[in-house]
GROMACS .gro file of C-alpha atoms in nm:
model
  414
    1MET     CA    1   0.000   0.000   0.000
    2ILE     CA    2   0.126   0.347  -0.092
    3ILE     CA    3   0.072   0.508   0.247
    4LYS     CA    4   0.257   0.227   0.424
    5THR     CA    5   0.542   0.238   0.172
    6ILE     CA    6   0.588   0.612   0.213
    7LYS     CA    7   0.587   0.580   0.590
    8GLU     CA    8   0.857   0.316   0.570
    9LEU     CA    9   1.067   0.521   0.329
   10SER     CA   10   1.038   0.835   0.539
   11LEU     CA   11   1.105   0.618   0.845
   12ILE     CA   12   0.872   0.839   1.025
   13LEU     CA   13   1.045   0.786   1.238
   14PHE     CA   14   0.981   0.966   1.552
   15SER     CA   15   0.743   0.763   1.758
   16PHE     CA   16   0.596   1.088   1.885
   17CYS     CA   17   0.559   1.235   1.537
   18PHE     CA   18   0.199   1.317   1.449
   19LEU     CA   19   0.128   1.258   1.082
   20THR     CA   20  -0.245   1.286   1.046
   21SER     CA   21  -0.314   1.490   0.732
   22SER     CA   22   0.045   1.609   0.706
   23LEU     CA   23   0.158   1.369   0.435
   24PHE     CA   24  -0.169   1.369   0.249
   25ALA     CA   25  -0.430   1.633   0.179
   26GLU     CA   26  -0.771   1.608   0.339
   27GLN     CA   27  -1.011   1.471   0.080
   28ASP     CA   28  -1.246   1.318   0.336
   29HIS     CA   29  -1.543   1.557   0.297
   30TYR     CA   30  -1.763   1.658   0.003
   31LYS     CA   31  -1.889   2.003   0.113
   32ASN     CA   32  -1.584   2.190   0.232
   33ILE     CA   33  -1.669   2.503   0.029
   34LEU     CA   34  -2.015   2.623  -0.075
   35VAL     CA   35  -2.023   2.775  -0.424
   36GLY     CA   36  -2.219   3.071  -0.563
   37ASP     CA   37  -2.410   3.360  -0.408
   38LYS     CA   38  -2.773   3.264  -0.353
   39ALA     CA   39  -2.680   2.896  -0.331
   40ALA     CA   40  -2.401   2.942  -0.077
   41THR     CA   41  -2.604   3.164   0.155
   42MET     CA   42  -2.887   2.908   0.149
   43GLY     CA   43  -2.652   2.637   0.278
   44GLY     CA   44  -2.608   2.480  -0.065
   45ALA     CA   45  -2.975   2.381  -0.093
   46TYR     CA   46  -3.002   2.463  -0.461
   47ILE     CA   47  -3.055   2.151  -0.674
   48GLY     CA   48  -3.428   2.215  -0.704
   49ILE     CA   49  -3.366   2.581  -0.802
   50SER     CA   50  -3.038   2.630  -0.995
   51ASN     CA   51  -3.189   2.904  -1.214
   52ASP     CA   52  -2.873   3.115  -1.231
   53ILE     CA   53  -2.517   3.058  -1.350
   54SER     CA   54  -2.414   2.868  -1.035
   55GLY     CA   55  -2.659   2.602  -1.152
   56THR     CA   56  -2.376   2.474  -1.375
   57TYR     CA   57  -2.230   2.337  -1.050
   58TYR     CA   58  -2.546   2.238  -0.861
   59ASN     CA   59  -2.788   2.125  -1.134
   60PRO     CA   60  -2.722   2.222  -1.497
   61ALA     CA   61  -3.087   2.157  -1.589
   62GLY     CA   62  -3.189   2.460  -1.383
   63ILE     CA   63  -3.003   2.711  -1.599
   64ALA     CA   64  -3.269   2.653  -1.866
   65TYR     CA   65  -3.494   2.874  -1.650
   66SER     CA   66  -3.240   3.153  -1.599
   67ASN     CA   67  -3.300   3.511  -1.704
   68GLY     CA   68  -3.119   3.528  -2.037
   69THR     CA   69  -2.753   3.611  -2.074
   70GLY     CA   70  -2.529   3.690  -1.781
   71VAL     CA   71  -2.198   3.686  -1.600
   72SER     CA   72  -2.146   3.584  -1.238
   73ALA     CA   73  -1.847   3.571  -1.003
   74SER     CA   74  -1.811   3.492  -0.635
   75ALA     CA   75  -1.530   3.481  -0.385
   76ASN     CA   76  -1.480   3.357  -0.035
   77VAL     CA   77  -1.327   3.684   0.080
   78TYR     CA   78  -1.199   3.512   0.393
   79HIS     CA   79  -1.187   3.138   0.454
   80THR     CA   80  -1.034   3.001   0.771
   81GLN     CA   81  -1.016   2.657   0.928
   82HIS     CA   82  -0.900   2.559   1.277
   83THR     CA   83  -0.846   2.197   1.382
   84VAL     CA   84  -0.747   2.098   1.737
   85TYR     CA   85  -0.616   1.752   1.822
   86LYS     CA   86  -0.667   1.727   2.198
   87GLY     CA   87  -0.363   1.608   2.393
   88ALA     CA   88  -0.196   1.477   2.077
   89ILE     CA   89   0.162   1.577   2.163
   90ARG     CA   90   0.245   1.431   2.500
   91ASN     CA   91  -0.079   1.562   2.651
   92GLN     CA   92  -0.052   1.899   2.476
   93ASP     CA   93  -0.298   2.006   2.207
   94TRP     CA   94  -0.189   2.022   1.844
   95ASP     CA   95  -0.348   2.316   1.660
   96ARG     CA   96  -0.369   2.340   1.283
   97LYS     CA   97  -0.487   2.669   1.134
   98SER     CA   98  -0.535   2.789   0.778
   99ALA     CA   99  -0.660   3.111   0.622
  100GLN     CA  100  -0.688   3.236   0.264
  101LEU     CA  101  -0.866   3.464   0.020
  102LEU     CA  102  -1.034   3.250  -0.244
  103PRO     CA  103  -1.213   3.332  -0.571
  104ASN     CA  104  -1.418   3.015  -0.614
  105PHE     CA  105  -1.666   3.071  -0.899
  106PHE     CA  106  -1.683   3.242  -1.236
  107GLY     CA  107  -1.947   3.176  -1.500
  108LEU     CA  108  -2.079   3.298  -1.835
  109MET     CA  109  -2.421   3.209  -1.975
  110LYS     CA  110  -2.615   3.264  -2.298
  111THR     CA  111  -2.978   3.169  -2.365
  112TRP     CA  112  -3.151   3.148  -2.701
  113GLY     CA  113  -3.497   3.000  -2.730
  114ASP     CA  114  -3.517   2.681  -2.526
  115ASN     CA  115  -3.138   2.636  -2.526
  116THR     CA  116  -2.889   2.761  -2.268
  117LEU     CA  117  -2.513   2.736  -2.298
  118ALA     CA  118  -2.274   2.824  -2.015
  119PHE     CA  119  -1.912   2.800  -1.913
  120SER     CA  120  -1.788   2.797  -1.554
  121ILE     CA  121  -1.474   2.774  -1.344
  122VAL     CA  122  -1.537   2.633  -0.996
  123VAL     CA  123  -1.308   2.576  -0.697
  124PRO     CA  124  -1.505   2.322  -0.490
  125ASP     CA  125  -1.223   2.255  -0.245
  126SER     CA  126  -0.921   2.455  -0.132
  127PHE     CA  127  -0.692   2.432   0.170
  128VAL     CA  128  -0.381   2.643   0.236
  129GLN     CA  129  -0.191   2.621   0.562
  130HIS     CA  130   0.135   2.763   0.690
  131GLN     CA  131   0.229   2.674   1.043
  132ASP     CA  132   0.527   2.727   1.274
  133GLN     CA  133   0.504   2.573   1.619
  134VAL     CA  134   0.749   2.530   1.907
  135TYR     CA  135   0.690   2.296   2.201
  136ASN     CA  136   0.916   2.321   2.507
  137ASN     CA  137   0.982   2.077   2.791
  138LEU     CA  138   0.769   1.785   2.676
  139PRO     CA  139   0.764   1.511   2.941
  140ALA     CA  140   0.912   1.164   2.900
  141THR     CA  141   0.697   0.860   2.821
  142PRO     CA  142   0.758   0.498   2.924
  143THR     CA  143   0.936   0.440   2.592
  144GLN     CA  144   1.069   0.786   2.496
  145PRO     CA  145   1.296   1.039   2.671
  146ALA     CA  146   1.186   1.391   2.757
  147ILE     CA  147   1.214   1.662   2.491
  148ASN     CA  148   1.365   2.001   2.563
  149LYS     CA  149   1.243   2.158   2.238
  150TYR     CA  150   1.037   2.039   1.944
  151VAL     CA  151   1.015   2.270   1.639
  152PHE     CA  152   0.754   2.189   1.375
  153ASN     CA  153   0.715   2.383   1.047
  154LEU     CA  154   0.447   2.289   0.798
  155HIS     CA  155   0.324   2.434   0.470
  156SER     CA  156   0.050   2.251   0.283
  157GLU     CA  157  -0.192   2.345   0.008
  158ASP     CA  158  -0.455   2.150  -0.181
  159GLU     CA  159  -0.685   2.292  -0.449
  160SER     CA  160  -0.933   2.130  -0.686
  161TYR     CA  161  -1.083   2.286  -1.000
  162LEU     CA  162  -1.381   2.207  -1.223
  163ILE     CA  163  -1.362   2.385  -1.559
  164GLY     CA  164  -1.594   2.332  -1.850
  165PRO     CA  165  -1.911   2.396  -2.051
  166SER     CA  166  -2.274   2.334  -1.960
  167TYR     CA  167  -2.580   2.290  -2.179
  168ALA     CA  168  -2.948   2.281  -2.087
  169PHE     CA  169  -3.264   2.231  -2.291
  170LYS     CA  170  -3.610   2.336  -2.175
  171PHE     CA  171  -3.871   2.093  -2.302
  172SER     CA  172  -4.150   2.292  -2.136
  173ASP     CA  173  -4.214   2.523  -1.844
  174LYS     CA  174  -4.223   2.207  -1.631
  175PHE     CA  175  -3.928   1.995  -1.745
  176SER     CA  176  -3.566   2.049  -1.847
  177ILE     CA  177  -3.247   1.849  -1.877
  178GLY     CA  178  -2.888   1.967  -1.860
  179THR     CA  179  -2.530   1.853  -1.838
  180THR     CA  180  -2.194   1.993  -1.734
  181LEU     CA  181  -1.874   1.835  -1.862
  182SER     CA  182  -1.587   1.960  -1.648
  183TYR     CA  183  -1.216   1.907  -1.667
  184PHE     CA  184  -1.106   1.808  -1.316
  185TYR     CA  185  -0.768   1.927  -1.194
  186ARG     CA  186  -0.621   1.891  -0.848
  187LYS     CA  187  -0.283   1.998  -0.715
  188SER     CA  188  -0.155   1.922  -0.365
  189ARG     CA  189   0.179   2.018  -0.211
  190MET     CA  190   0.324   1.971   0.135
  191GLN     CA  191   0.649   2.058   0.311
  192SER     CA  192   0.718   1.952   0.668
  193TYR     CA  193   1.028   2.025   0.878
  194GLN     CA  194   1.078   1.878   1.225
  195ASN     CA  195   1.367   1.928   1.467
  196ILE     CA  196   1.390   1.774   1.812
  197TRP     CA  197   1.633   1.839   2.096
  198LEU     CA  198   1.607   1.560   2.354
  199ALA     CA  199   1.676   1.607   2.724
  200ASN     CA  200   1.963   1.355   2.704
  201GLY     CA  201   2.148   1.575   2.452
  202GLU     CA  202   2.054   1.379   2.139
  203THR     CA  203   1.886   1.536   1.837
  204GLU     CA  204   1.660   1.420   1.557
  205SER     CA  205   1.537   1.595   1.244
  206SER     CA  206   1.343   1.528   0.925
  207THR     CA  207   1.232   1.703   0.610
  208VAL     CA  208   0.936   1.561   0.417
  209THR     CA  209   0.804   1.710   0.092
  210SER     CA  210   0.534   1.578  -0.137
  211ASP     CA  211   0.368   1.680  -0.462
  212TRP     CA  212   0.045   1.524  -0.587
  213GLY     CA  213  -0.135   1.605  -0.912
  214GLU     CA  214  -0.457   1.457  -1.051
  215ASN     CA  215  -0.640   1.509  -1.380
  216GLY     CA  216  -0.971   1.375  -1.502
  217LEU     CA  217  -1.322   1.435  -1.630
  218ALA     CA  218  -1.619   1.520  -1.410
  219PRO     CA  219  -1.956   1.493  -1.589
  220LYS     CA  220  -2.278   1.596  -1.416
  221ILE     CA  221  -2.624   1.521  -1.554
  222GLY     CA  222  -2.927   1.699  -1.413
  223PHE     CA  223  -3.305   1.709  -1.445
  224ARG     CA  224  -3.558   1.961  -1.319
  225TYR     CA  225  -3.930   1.900  -1.302
  226SER     CA  226  -4.210   2.125  -1.176
  227PRO     CA  227  -4.527   1.925  -1.107
  228MET     CA  228  -4.698   2.247  -0.997
  229GLU     CA  229  -4.629   2.615  -1.033
  230ASN     CA  230  -4.479   2.669  -0.688
  231LEU     CA  231  -4.286   2.339  -0.657
  232SER     CA  232  -3.977   2.219  -0.843
  233ILE     CA  233  -3.776   1.899  -0.807
  234GLY     CA  234  -3.417   1.845  -0.917
  235PHE     CA  235  -3.209   1.530  -0.970
  236THR     CA  236  -2.836   1.507  -1.046
  237PHE     CA  237  -2.575   1.238  -1.107
  238PHE     CA  238  -2.207   1.326  -1.067
  239HIS     CA  239  -1.877   1.139  -1.078
  240VAL     CA  240  -1.510   1.234  -1.111
  241PHE     CA  241  -1.315   0.997  -1.334
  242ILE     CA  242  -0.944   1.019  -1.251
  243ILE     CA  243  -0.749   0.976  -1.576
  244SER     CA  244  -0.398   1.040  -1.449
  245SER     CA  245  -0.234   1.078  -1.110
  246ASN     CA  246   0.125   1.142  -1.008
  247PHE     CA  247   0.248   1.142  -0.649
  248ASN     CA  248   0.609   1.221  -0.551
  249SER     CA  249   0.770   1.244  -0.209
  250GLN     CA  250   1.121   1.318  -0.089
  251ASN     CA  251   1.234   1.250   0.266
  252THR     CA  252   1.554   1.351   0.443
  253ILE     CA  253   1.615   1.198   0.786
  254LYS     CA  254   1.876   1.247   1.059
  255PRO     CA  255   1.796   0.978   1.316
  256ARG     CA  256   1.881   0.976   1.683
  257ASN     CA  257   2.231   0.861   1.785
  258SER     CA  258   2.371   0.930   1.438
  259ASN     CA  259   2.514   1.213   1.233
  260ASP     CA  260   2.435   1.031   0.910
  261ILE     CA  261   2.160   1.178   0.692
  262SER     CA  262   1.951   0.947   0.474
  263PHE     CA  263   1.752   1.043   0.166
  264GLU     CA  264   1.461   0.852   0.015
  265GLN     CA  265   1.240   0.929  -0.284
  266PHE     CA  266   0.912   0.768  -0.381
  267THR     CA  267   0.692   0.806  -0.689
  268THR     CA  268   0.365   0.643  -0.787
  269LYS     CA  269   0.103   0.688  -1.056
  270SER     CA  270  -0.169   0.497  -0.870
  271LYS     CA  271  -0.514   0.654  -0.900
  272ARG     CA  272  -0.750   0.745  -0.620
  273ASN     CA  273  -1.100   0.601  -0.630
  274THR     CA  274  -1.382   0.856  -0.617
  275SER     CA  275  -1.745   0.849  -0.508
  276THR     CA  276  -2.053   0.865  -0.728
  277GLN     CA  277  -2.290   1.133  -0.601
  278ILE     CA  278  -2.667   1.111  -0.655
  279SER     CA  279  -2.862   1.414  -0.535
  280VAL     CA  280  -3.224   1.521  -0.512
  281GLY     CA  281  -3.355   1.867  -0.427
  282LEU     CA  282  -3.691   2.029  -0.361
  283ALA     CA  283  -3.781   2.397  -0.386
  284TYR     CA  284  -4.117   2.531  -0.273
  285LYS     CA  285  -4.245   2.887  -0.322
  286LEU     CA  286  -4.445   2.922  -0.003
  287THR     CA  287  -4.557   3.279  -0.077
  288ASP     CA  288  -4.447   3.561  -0.304
  289LYS     CA  289  -4.185   3.643  -0.041
  290TRP     CA  290  -4.081   3.302   0.098
  291LEU     CA  291  -3.879   3.037  -0.088
  292LEU     CA  292  -3.788   2.711   0.088
  293ALA     CA  293  -3.543   2.449  -0.039
  294SER     CA  294  -3.387   2.121   0.069
  295ASP     CA  295  -3.125   1.887  -0.082
  296VAL     CA  296  -3.005   1.535  -0.006
  297ASP     CA  297  -2.672   1.411  -0.145
  298PHE     CA  298  -2.602   1.037  -0.152
  299ASN     CA  299  -2.228   0.969  -0.192
  300ILE     CA  300  -2.170   0.603  -0.274
  301SER     CA  301  -1.867   0.453  -0.104
  302PRO     CA  302  -1.577   0.409  -0.349
  303GLN     CA  303  -1.362   0.098  -0.340
  304THR     CA  304  -1.055   0.085  -0.118
  305ASP     CA  305  -0.743   0.220  -0.288
  306ASP     CA  306  -0.375   0.268  -0.211
  307PHE     CA  307  -0.442   0.611  -0.060
  308ALA     CA  308  -0.716   0.484   0.172
  309PRO     CA  309  -0.607   0.134   0.282
  310TYR     CA  310  -0.878   0.119   0.551
  311GLY     CA  311  -1.155   0.199   0.307
  312TYR     CA  312  -1.424   0.461   0.267
  313GLN     CA  313  -1.781   0.478   0.388
  314GLY     CA  314  -2.094   0.599   0.215
  315VAL     CA  315  -2.205   0.950   0.311
  316VAL     CA  316  -2.543   1.124   0.313
  317ASN     CA  317  -2.540   1.504   0.340
  318TYR     CA  318  -2.838   1.734   0.389
  319SER     CA  319  -2.898   2.101   0.311
  320LEU     CA  320  -3.192   2.320   0.412
  321GLY     CA  321  -3.233   2.679   0.295
  322ALA     CA  322  -3.476   2.969   0.295
  323GLU     CA  323  -3.499   3.303   0.115
  324TYR     CA  324  -3.714   3.598   0.219
  325THR     CA  325  -3.766   3.873  -0.038
  326ILE     CA  326  -3.800   4.199   0.152
  327SER     CA  327  -3.864   4.400  -0.162
  328LYS     CA  328  -3.776   4.397  -0.530
  329ARG     CA  329  -3.419   4.500  -0.448
  330HIS     CA  330  -3.355   4.335  -0.111
  331ALA     CA  331  -3.347   3.970  -0.003
  332VAL     CA  332  -3.210   3.779   0.296
  333ARG     CA  333  -3.123   3.409   0.312
  334ALA     CA  334  -3.024   3.142   0.561
  335GLY     CA  335  -2.937   2.775   0.550
  336PHE     CA  336  -2.817   2.467   0.732
  337PHE     CA  337  -2.599   2.188   0.594
  338THR     CA  338  -2.404   1.878   0.695
  339ASN     CA  339  -2.055   1.780   0.579
  340GLN     CA  340  -1.999   1.420   0.688
  341SER     CA  341  -1.664   1.239   0.675
  342ASN     CA  342  -1.619   0.959   0.422
  343MET     CA  343  -1.353   0.797   0.641
  344ASN     CA  344  -1.441   0.498   0.856
  345GLU     CA  345  -1.418   0.559   1.227
  346PRO     CA  346  -1.081   0.468   1.386
  347SER     CA  347  -1.051   0.108   1.502
  348ASP     CA  348  -0.793  -0.131   1.648
  349GLU     CA  349  -0.707  -0.236   1.291
  350SER     CA  350  -0.658   0.115   1.149
  351SER     CA  351  -0.382   0.376   1.167
  352LEU     CA  352  -0.373   0.752   1.107
  353ILE     CA  353  -0.749   0.784   1.053
  354THR     CA  354  -0.932   1.112   1.116
  355HIS     CA  355  -1.312   1.105   1.130
  356ILE     CA  356  -1.492   1.439   1.180
  357ASN     CA  357  -1.858   1.504   1.100
  358MET     CA  358  -1.926   1.872   1.031
  359TYR     CA  359  -2.245   2.079   1.064
  360GLY     CA  360  -2.282   2.430   0.928
  361ILE     CA  361  -2.505   2.736   0.901
  362ALA     CA  362  -2.509   3.009   0.637
  363THR     CA  363  -2.668   3.349   0.602
  364GLY     CA  364  -2.656   3.628   0.349
  365TYR     CA  365  -2.804   3.948   0.208
  366SER     CA  366  -2.848   4.048  -0.157
  367TYR     CA  367  -2.908   4.385  -0.312
  368GLY     CA  368  -3.037   4.377  -0.669
  369MET     CA  369  -3.067   4.647  -0.929
  370ASP     CA  370  -3.219   4.613  -1.275
  371SER     CA  371  -2.939   4.396  -1.412
  372THR     CA  372  -2.688   4.363  -1.130
  373SER     CA  373  -2.691   4.203  -0.788
  374ILE     CA  374  -2.442   4.198  -0.502
  375THR     CA  375  -2.442   3.939  -0.223
  376ILE     CA  376  -2.255   3.929   0.107
  377GLY     CA  377  -2.272   3.644   0.353
  378LEU     CA  378  -2.116   3.430   0.626
  379ILE     CA  379  -2.080   3.053   0.652
  380TYR     CA  380  -1.980   2.878   0.975
  381SER     CA  381  -1.932   2.507   1.038
  382ALA     CA  382  -1.809   2.300   1.331
  383GLY     CA  383  -1.763   1.935   1.414
  384SER     CA  384  -1.587   1.685   1.637
  385GLY     CA  385  -1.465   1.330   1.612
  386LYS     CA  386  -1.169   1.101   1.667
  387ALA     CA  387  -0.820   1.096   1.517
  388GLN     CA  388  -0.532   0.850   1.527
  389VAL     CA  389  -0.221   1.065   1.527
  390TYR     CA  390   0.056   0.807   1.571
  391GLU     CA  391   0.168   0.559   1.311
  392ASP     CA  392   0.069   0.196   1.380
  393ILE     CA  393  -0.090   0.292   1.714
  394PRO     CA  394  -0.472   0.250   1.720
  395HIS     CA  395  -0.518   0.486   2.017
  396SER     CA  396  -0.721   0.790   1.911
  397VAL     CA  397  -0.764   1.141   2.051
  398ASP     CA  398  -1.055   1.382   2.041
  399VAL     CA  399  -1.045   1.631   1.754
  400ASN     CA  400  -1.249   1.948   1.694
  401ARG     CA  401  -1.271   2.153   1.376
  402TYR     CA  402  -1.416   2.498   1.302
  403THR     CA  403  -1.446   2.688   0.974
  404LEU     CA  404  -1.557   3.042   0.894
  405THR     CA  405  -1.610   3.184   0.545
  406GLY     CA  406  -1.702   3.531   0.428
  407VAL     CA  407  -1.882   3.544   0.092
  408LEU     CA  408  -1.883   3.824  -0.165
  409ALA     CA  409  -2.055   3.769  -0.500
  410THR     CA  410  -2.186   3.970  -0.791
  411SER     CA  411  -2.380   3.893  -1.108
  412TYR     CA  412  -2.473   4.090  -1.416
  413SER     CA  413  -2.744   4.012  -1.670
  414PHE     CA  414  -2.776   4.165  -2.014
   0.00000   0.00000   0.00000
């Protein structure tokens, strides 16, 4: 297995070294970033609506009911994540923090007759972290000496992109079909530096770097049906087909009791298995002012692969959203969503597993003029779970995670 091979090559090494999510990017959730303006501030409950350019991501069938030609762009003006592994480093907490400015959606759309053509660039997942931590006077364990100073430096980044065209056809005011064919691109990089000064005068150090690129195709097929004027139902099918993958790691180690420095390099082109997502959404126009929506996403468990030797689990995520139109120009929105982990819970047979189930809320305000709208909003999520932070040791610690995102979006129709 690739993970085991890399661990052996890197020696890693230090029995106290915590490796969870430091060698590999976190691809264990499906709703890390909400896309769009109206959609994002409704908690992602948009499959039954999707009547603007962000429908290329949620349900391409919905863009058949959009208002003509337009341009839309959105950005997470501030996206931060904080993960705390409780007592992970000799009874001290290990904090991991990230923060970034992220443009995550851009789309163009043109409608003629019953046909709608669009093109979009989406960033459905992004993680950038730079961390410098120093731990002093860590106590001894039954098998390890005390540590005077432990210096840990980490830089990691992981971004995924979906780029491609969408097409929708409106058969009638009640039924449409659409598809988005995206080029999938993912790039992940990590650099980790660790230096340890032991109380007995010995030292240890390591440098681990990795680079992981993936390419593929990500088709999405959607349907939208309105059995009555104030109710619409959406269905989508989505899968990412990994065509090529290339993982490289380089590891430099200076072990305890030695001045020799070893170097190991590992490369693999093994492909990661991905989930098939089947989603259904409902949107109900309660009154002229109130719009309610709900989505359910079924993520089928992919087969075990070299990057997940302990397997995946199927995931069901929910989104609930509401919009209240104050006037022709003003609207407010709110939503709730889940972001469940696709990792199995840690067990006596597993190693380096992190399982966190996340729950989030979203809210936003839009101001619309004749052809332009501007949206601002906030998205917050939190969750807790268990994490195994030591190689080949099944013991797990409590882990908490928090995220906060500021949303700024604009759209223009002409």
